[in-house]
Coordinates of C-alpha atoms in Angstrom, one line a residue:
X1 CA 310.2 82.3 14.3
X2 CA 306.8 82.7 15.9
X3 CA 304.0 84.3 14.8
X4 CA 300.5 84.4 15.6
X5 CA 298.0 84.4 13.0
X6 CA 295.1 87.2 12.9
X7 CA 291.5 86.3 13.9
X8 CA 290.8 86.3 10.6
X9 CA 292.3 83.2 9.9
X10 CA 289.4 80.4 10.6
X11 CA 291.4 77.6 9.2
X12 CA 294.6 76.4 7.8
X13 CA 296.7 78.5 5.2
X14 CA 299.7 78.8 3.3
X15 CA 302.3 82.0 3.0
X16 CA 304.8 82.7 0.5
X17 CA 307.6 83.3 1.7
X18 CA 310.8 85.7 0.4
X19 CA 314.1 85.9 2.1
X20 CA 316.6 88.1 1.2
X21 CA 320.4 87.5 1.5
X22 CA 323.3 89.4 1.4
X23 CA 324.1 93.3 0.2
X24 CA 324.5 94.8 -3.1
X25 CA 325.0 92.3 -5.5
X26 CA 325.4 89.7 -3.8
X27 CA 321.8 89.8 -2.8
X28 CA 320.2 86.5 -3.2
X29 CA 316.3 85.6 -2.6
X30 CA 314.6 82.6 -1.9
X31 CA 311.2 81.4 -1.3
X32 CA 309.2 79.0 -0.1
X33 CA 305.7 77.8 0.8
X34 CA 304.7 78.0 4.5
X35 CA 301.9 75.9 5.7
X36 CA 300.4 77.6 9.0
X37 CA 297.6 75.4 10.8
X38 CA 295.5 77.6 13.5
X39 CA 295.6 75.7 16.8
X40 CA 292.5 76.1 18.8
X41 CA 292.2 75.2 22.2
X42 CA 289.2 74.9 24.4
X43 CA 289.4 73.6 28.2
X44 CA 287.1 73.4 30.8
X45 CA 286.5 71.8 34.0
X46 CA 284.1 69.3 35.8
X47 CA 281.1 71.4 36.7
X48 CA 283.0 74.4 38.9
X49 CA 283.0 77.8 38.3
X50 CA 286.4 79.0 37.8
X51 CA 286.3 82.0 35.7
X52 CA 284.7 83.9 38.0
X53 CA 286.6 83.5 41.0
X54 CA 289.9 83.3 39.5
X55 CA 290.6 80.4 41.6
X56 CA 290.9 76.2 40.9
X57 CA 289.1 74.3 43.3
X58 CA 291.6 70.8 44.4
X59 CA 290.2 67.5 43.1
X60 CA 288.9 69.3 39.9
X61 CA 289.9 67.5 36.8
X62 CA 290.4 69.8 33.8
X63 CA 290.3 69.3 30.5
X64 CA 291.9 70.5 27.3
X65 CA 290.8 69.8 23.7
X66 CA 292.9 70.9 20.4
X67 CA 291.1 71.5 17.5
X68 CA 292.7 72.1 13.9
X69 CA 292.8 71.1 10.5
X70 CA 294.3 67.6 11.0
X71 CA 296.5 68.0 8.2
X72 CA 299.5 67.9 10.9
X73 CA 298.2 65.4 13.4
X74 CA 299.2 65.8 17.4
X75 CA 301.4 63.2 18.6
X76 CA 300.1 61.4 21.5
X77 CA 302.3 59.1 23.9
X78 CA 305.5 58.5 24.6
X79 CA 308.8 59.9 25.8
X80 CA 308.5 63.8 26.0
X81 CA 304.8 63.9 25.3
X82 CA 302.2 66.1 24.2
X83 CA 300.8 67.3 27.7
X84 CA 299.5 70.7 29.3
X85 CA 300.5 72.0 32.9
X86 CA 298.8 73.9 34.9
X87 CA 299.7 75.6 38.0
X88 CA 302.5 73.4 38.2
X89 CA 300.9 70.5 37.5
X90 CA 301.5 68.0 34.3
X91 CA 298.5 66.6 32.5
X92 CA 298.0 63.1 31.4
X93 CA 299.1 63.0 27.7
X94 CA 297.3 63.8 25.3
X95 CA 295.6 61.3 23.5
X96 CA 294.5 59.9 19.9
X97 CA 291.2 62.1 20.7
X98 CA 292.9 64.9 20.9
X99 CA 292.4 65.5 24.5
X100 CA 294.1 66.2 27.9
X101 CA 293.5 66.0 30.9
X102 CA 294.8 66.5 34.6
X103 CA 293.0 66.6 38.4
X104 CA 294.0 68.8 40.7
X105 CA 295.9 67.8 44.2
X106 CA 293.4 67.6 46.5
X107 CA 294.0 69.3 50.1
X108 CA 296.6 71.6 48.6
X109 CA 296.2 75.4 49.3
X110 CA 298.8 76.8 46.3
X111 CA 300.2 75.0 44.6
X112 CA 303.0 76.9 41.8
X113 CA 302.4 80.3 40.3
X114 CA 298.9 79.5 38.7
X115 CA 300.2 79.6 35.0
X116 CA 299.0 77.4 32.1
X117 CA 300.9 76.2 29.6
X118 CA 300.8 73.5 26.6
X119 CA 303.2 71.1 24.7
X120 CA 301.7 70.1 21.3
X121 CA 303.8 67.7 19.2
X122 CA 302.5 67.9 16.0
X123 CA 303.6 65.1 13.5
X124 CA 305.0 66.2 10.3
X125 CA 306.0 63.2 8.1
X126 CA 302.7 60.8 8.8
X127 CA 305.2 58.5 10.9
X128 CA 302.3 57.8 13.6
X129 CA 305.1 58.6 16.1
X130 CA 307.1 61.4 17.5
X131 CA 310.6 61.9 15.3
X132 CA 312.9 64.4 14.9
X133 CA 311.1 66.1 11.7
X134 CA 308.2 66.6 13.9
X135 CA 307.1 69.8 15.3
X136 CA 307.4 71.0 18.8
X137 CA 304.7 74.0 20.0
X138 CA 304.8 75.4 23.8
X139 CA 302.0 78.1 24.2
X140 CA 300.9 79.7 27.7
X141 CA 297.2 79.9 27.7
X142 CA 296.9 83.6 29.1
X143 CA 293.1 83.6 30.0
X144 CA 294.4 81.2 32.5
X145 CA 297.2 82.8 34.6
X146 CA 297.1 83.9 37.5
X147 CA 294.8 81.4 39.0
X148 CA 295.6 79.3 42.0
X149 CA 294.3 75.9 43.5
X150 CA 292.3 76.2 46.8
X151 CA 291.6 73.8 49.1
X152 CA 288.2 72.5 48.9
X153 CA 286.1 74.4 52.0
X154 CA 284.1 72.6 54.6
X155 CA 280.2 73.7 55.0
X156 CA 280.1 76.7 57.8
X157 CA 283.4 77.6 56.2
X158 CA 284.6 79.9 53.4
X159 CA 287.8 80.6 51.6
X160 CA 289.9 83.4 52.9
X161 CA 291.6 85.1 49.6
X162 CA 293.8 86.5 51.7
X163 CA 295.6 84.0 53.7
X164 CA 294.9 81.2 51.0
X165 CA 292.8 79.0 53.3
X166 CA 289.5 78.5 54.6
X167 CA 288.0 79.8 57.7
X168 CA 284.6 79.1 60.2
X169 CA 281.7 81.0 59.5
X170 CA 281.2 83.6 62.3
X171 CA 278.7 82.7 65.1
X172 CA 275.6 84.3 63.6
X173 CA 276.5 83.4 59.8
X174 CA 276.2 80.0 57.6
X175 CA 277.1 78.3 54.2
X176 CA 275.4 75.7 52.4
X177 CA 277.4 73.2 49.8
X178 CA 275.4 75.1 47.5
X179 CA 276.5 78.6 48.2
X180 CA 280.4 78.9 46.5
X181 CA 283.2 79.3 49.1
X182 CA 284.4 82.1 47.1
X183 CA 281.8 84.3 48.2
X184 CA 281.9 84.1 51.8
X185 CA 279.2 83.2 54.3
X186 CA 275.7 84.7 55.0
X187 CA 273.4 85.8 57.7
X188 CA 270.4 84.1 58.6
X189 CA 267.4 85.2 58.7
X190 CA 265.8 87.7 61.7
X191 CA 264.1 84.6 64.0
X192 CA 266.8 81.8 62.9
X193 CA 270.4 81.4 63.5
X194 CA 273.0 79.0 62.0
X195 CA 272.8 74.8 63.1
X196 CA 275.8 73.4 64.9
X197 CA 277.7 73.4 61.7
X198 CA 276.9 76.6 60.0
X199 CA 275.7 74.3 57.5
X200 CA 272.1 76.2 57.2
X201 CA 269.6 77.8 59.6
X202 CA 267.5 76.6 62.4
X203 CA 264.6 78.6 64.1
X204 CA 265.1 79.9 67.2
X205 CA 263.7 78.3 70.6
X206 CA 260.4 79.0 72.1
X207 CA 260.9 82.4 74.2
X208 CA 263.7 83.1 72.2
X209 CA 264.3 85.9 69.2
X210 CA 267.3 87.3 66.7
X211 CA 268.0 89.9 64.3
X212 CA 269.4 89.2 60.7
X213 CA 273.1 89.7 62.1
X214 CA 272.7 88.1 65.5
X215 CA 272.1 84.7 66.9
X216 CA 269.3 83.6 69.1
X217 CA 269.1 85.1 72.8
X218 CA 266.2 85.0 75.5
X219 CA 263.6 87.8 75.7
X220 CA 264.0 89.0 78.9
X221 CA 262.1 89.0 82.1
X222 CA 258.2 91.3 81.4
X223 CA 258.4 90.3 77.7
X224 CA 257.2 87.6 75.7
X225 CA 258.8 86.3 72.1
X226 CA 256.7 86.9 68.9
X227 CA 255.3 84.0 66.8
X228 CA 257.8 85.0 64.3
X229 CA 260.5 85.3 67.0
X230 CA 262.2 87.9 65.1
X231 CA 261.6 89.9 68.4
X232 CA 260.3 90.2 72.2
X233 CA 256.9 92.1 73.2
X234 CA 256.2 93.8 76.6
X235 CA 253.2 91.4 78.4
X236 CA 250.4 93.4 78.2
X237 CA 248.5 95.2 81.3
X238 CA 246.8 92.7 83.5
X239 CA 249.6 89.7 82.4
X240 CA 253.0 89.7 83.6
X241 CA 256.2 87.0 83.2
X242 CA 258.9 86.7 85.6
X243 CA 261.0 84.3 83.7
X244 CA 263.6 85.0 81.0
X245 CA 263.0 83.1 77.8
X246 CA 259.6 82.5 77.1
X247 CA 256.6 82.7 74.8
X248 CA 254.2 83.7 77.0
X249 CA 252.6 86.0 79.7
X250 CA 251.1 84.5 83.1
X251 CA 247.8 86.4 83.9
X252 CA 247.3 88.3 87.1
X253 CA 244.8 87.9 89.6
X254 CA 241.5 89.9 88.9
X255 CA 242.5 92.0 92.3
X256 CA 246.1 92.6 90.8
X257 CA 247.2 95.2 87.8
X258 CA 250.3 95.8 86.1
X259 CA 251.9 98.2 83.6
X260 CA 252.8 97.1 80.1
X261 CA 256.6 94.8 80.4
X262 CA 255.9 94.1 84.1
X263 CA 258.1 91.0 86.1
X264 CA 255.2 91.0 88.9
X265 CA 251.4 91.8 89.3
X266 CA 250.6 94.6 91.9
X267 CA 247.6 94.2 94.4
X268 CA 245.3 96.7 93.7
X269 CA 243.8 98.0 97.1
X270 CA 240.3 99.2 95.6
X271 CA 239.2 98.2 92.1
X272 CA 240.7 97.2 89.3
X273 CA 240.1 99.5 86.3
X274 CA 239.0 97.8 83.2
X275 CA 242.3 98.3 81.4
X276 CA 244.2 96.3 83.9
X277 CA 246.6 99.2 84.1
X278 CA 245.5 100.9 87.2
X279 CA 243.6 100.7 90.8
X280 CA 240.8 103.2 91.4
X281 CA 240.3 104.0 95.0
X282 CA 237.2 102.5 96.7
X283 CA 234.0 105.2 96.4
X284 CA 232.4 107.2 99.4
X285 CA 231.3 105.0 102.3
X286 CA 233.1 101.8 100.9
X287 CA 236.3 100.4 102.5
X288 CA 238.6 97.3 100.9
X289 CA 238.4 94.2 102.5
X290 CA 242.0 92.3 102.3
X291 CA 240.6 88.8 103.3
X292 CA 238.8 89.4 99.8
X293 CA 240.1 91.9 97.9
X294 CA 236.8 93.7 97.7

């Protein structure tokens, strides 16, 4: 019979025992001394989270160590070994340290049902080798179900939970190595936008400008990109810019004006007010000269 011993129990210990037999008179008792050794089990794997994502990465290597109170040693090697499988793969045996361990498939999406289970042969006479007095265990390791093995993601991609595979970035998003798979990608910053492979974030071009959740697009014509490029400004009165994409304002002539955001300067016939926004007429007895704008 199985039964699991209470958290309590920190160590090996022994039960007594009664069975009864039989009705009436003919009831007849036995009992005997059972020796119970606690089994713990710790695992981990090689450096990747996989608590919290509830998913194995492939090419991890796991590892499982039993701990106990020796007096039953494990068995290790040979024939229908000691071993632990998870989702639906079969350790290496476990050795004369007391450990296991098993790397998972690399380039496999899901692979089995994401269960854990172990196989602990534990020897019973001191024989050094698995006989038939010797003990068989088979546990499943419940903090472990349910987890599957992803495929290891490129950078600019992430790991789509719900089709089991990984998927590009979108245009105006990136991942770094450092930046888990399981979480999905992330927008650059307003004034950069993701490199060629979504790897991390490049500033845009000169004349050009983005938002957090767009990529980089020219200012258009009458406007001039910010230092920061997170946006475009108008060109001021008296400048102007009649190019798409570009950092700077072109100046007018000192006979021309414009209005703030303008694609052309405008020839002011009379004078140029000092705010470069506006032509004042010429003054009584004056006329403009167009040979020199005077």
């Amino acid at each position: 019979m199985k039964y699991k011993l209470p958290d309590s129990v920190t160590d090996s210990t022994f039960y007594r025992c009664t069975v009864k037999v039989g009705t009436g008179d003919d009831i007849a008792t036995d009992t005997a001394m059972i020796y119970a050794e606690k089994i713990e089990l710790k695992y981990w794997d090689d450096g990747r989270s996989y608590a919290e994502y509830d998913y194995y990465l492939a090419g991890d290597t796991f590892t499982f160590l039993f701990f106990g109170a020796n007096v039953f040693k494990i068995v290790s090697g040979g024939g229908d070994d000691s071993m632990c499988i998870i989702a639906g793969v079969t350790s290496e045996p476990v050795g004369a340290d007391s450990k296991a361990t098993v790397t998972l498939p690399d380039g496999s999406r899901v692979i089995g049902d994401g269960s854990t289970s172990c196989i602990v042969w534990f020897d019973t006479n001191g024989s050094n080798g698995k006989d038939a007095d010797d003990v068989r265990v088979t546990f499943t390791v419940t903090d472990l179900d349910g987890k599957k093995i992803a495929e290891v993601c490129s950078v600019g991609q992430f790991y789509d939970k719900e089709n089991d595979e990984c998927a590009a970035c979108i245009d105006n998003e990136y991942r770094p190595t450092a930046f888990s798979q399981f979480i999905g990608c992330k927008n650059c910053p307003a004034g950069e936008q993701p490199n060629s492979d979504n790897s991390n974030c490049a500033a845009c071009d000169e004349g050009q400008f983005s938002y957090a959740t767009t990529v980089c697009e020219e200012c258009p014509i009458g406007t001039k990109s910010t230092v920061d490029k997170t946006k475009c400004e108008p060109c001021p009165p008296g400048e102007y810019q009649d190019e798409a994409g570009q950092s700077d304002c072109k100046a007018c002539e000192t006979y021309q004006y414009t209005k703030p955001g303008a694609a052309d300067c405008i020839t002011c016939i009379g004078t140029v007010e000092p705010s470069k926004d506006s032509c004042a007429p010429c003054g009584p007895n004056q006329f403009f000269e167009t040979a020199t704008h005077q």
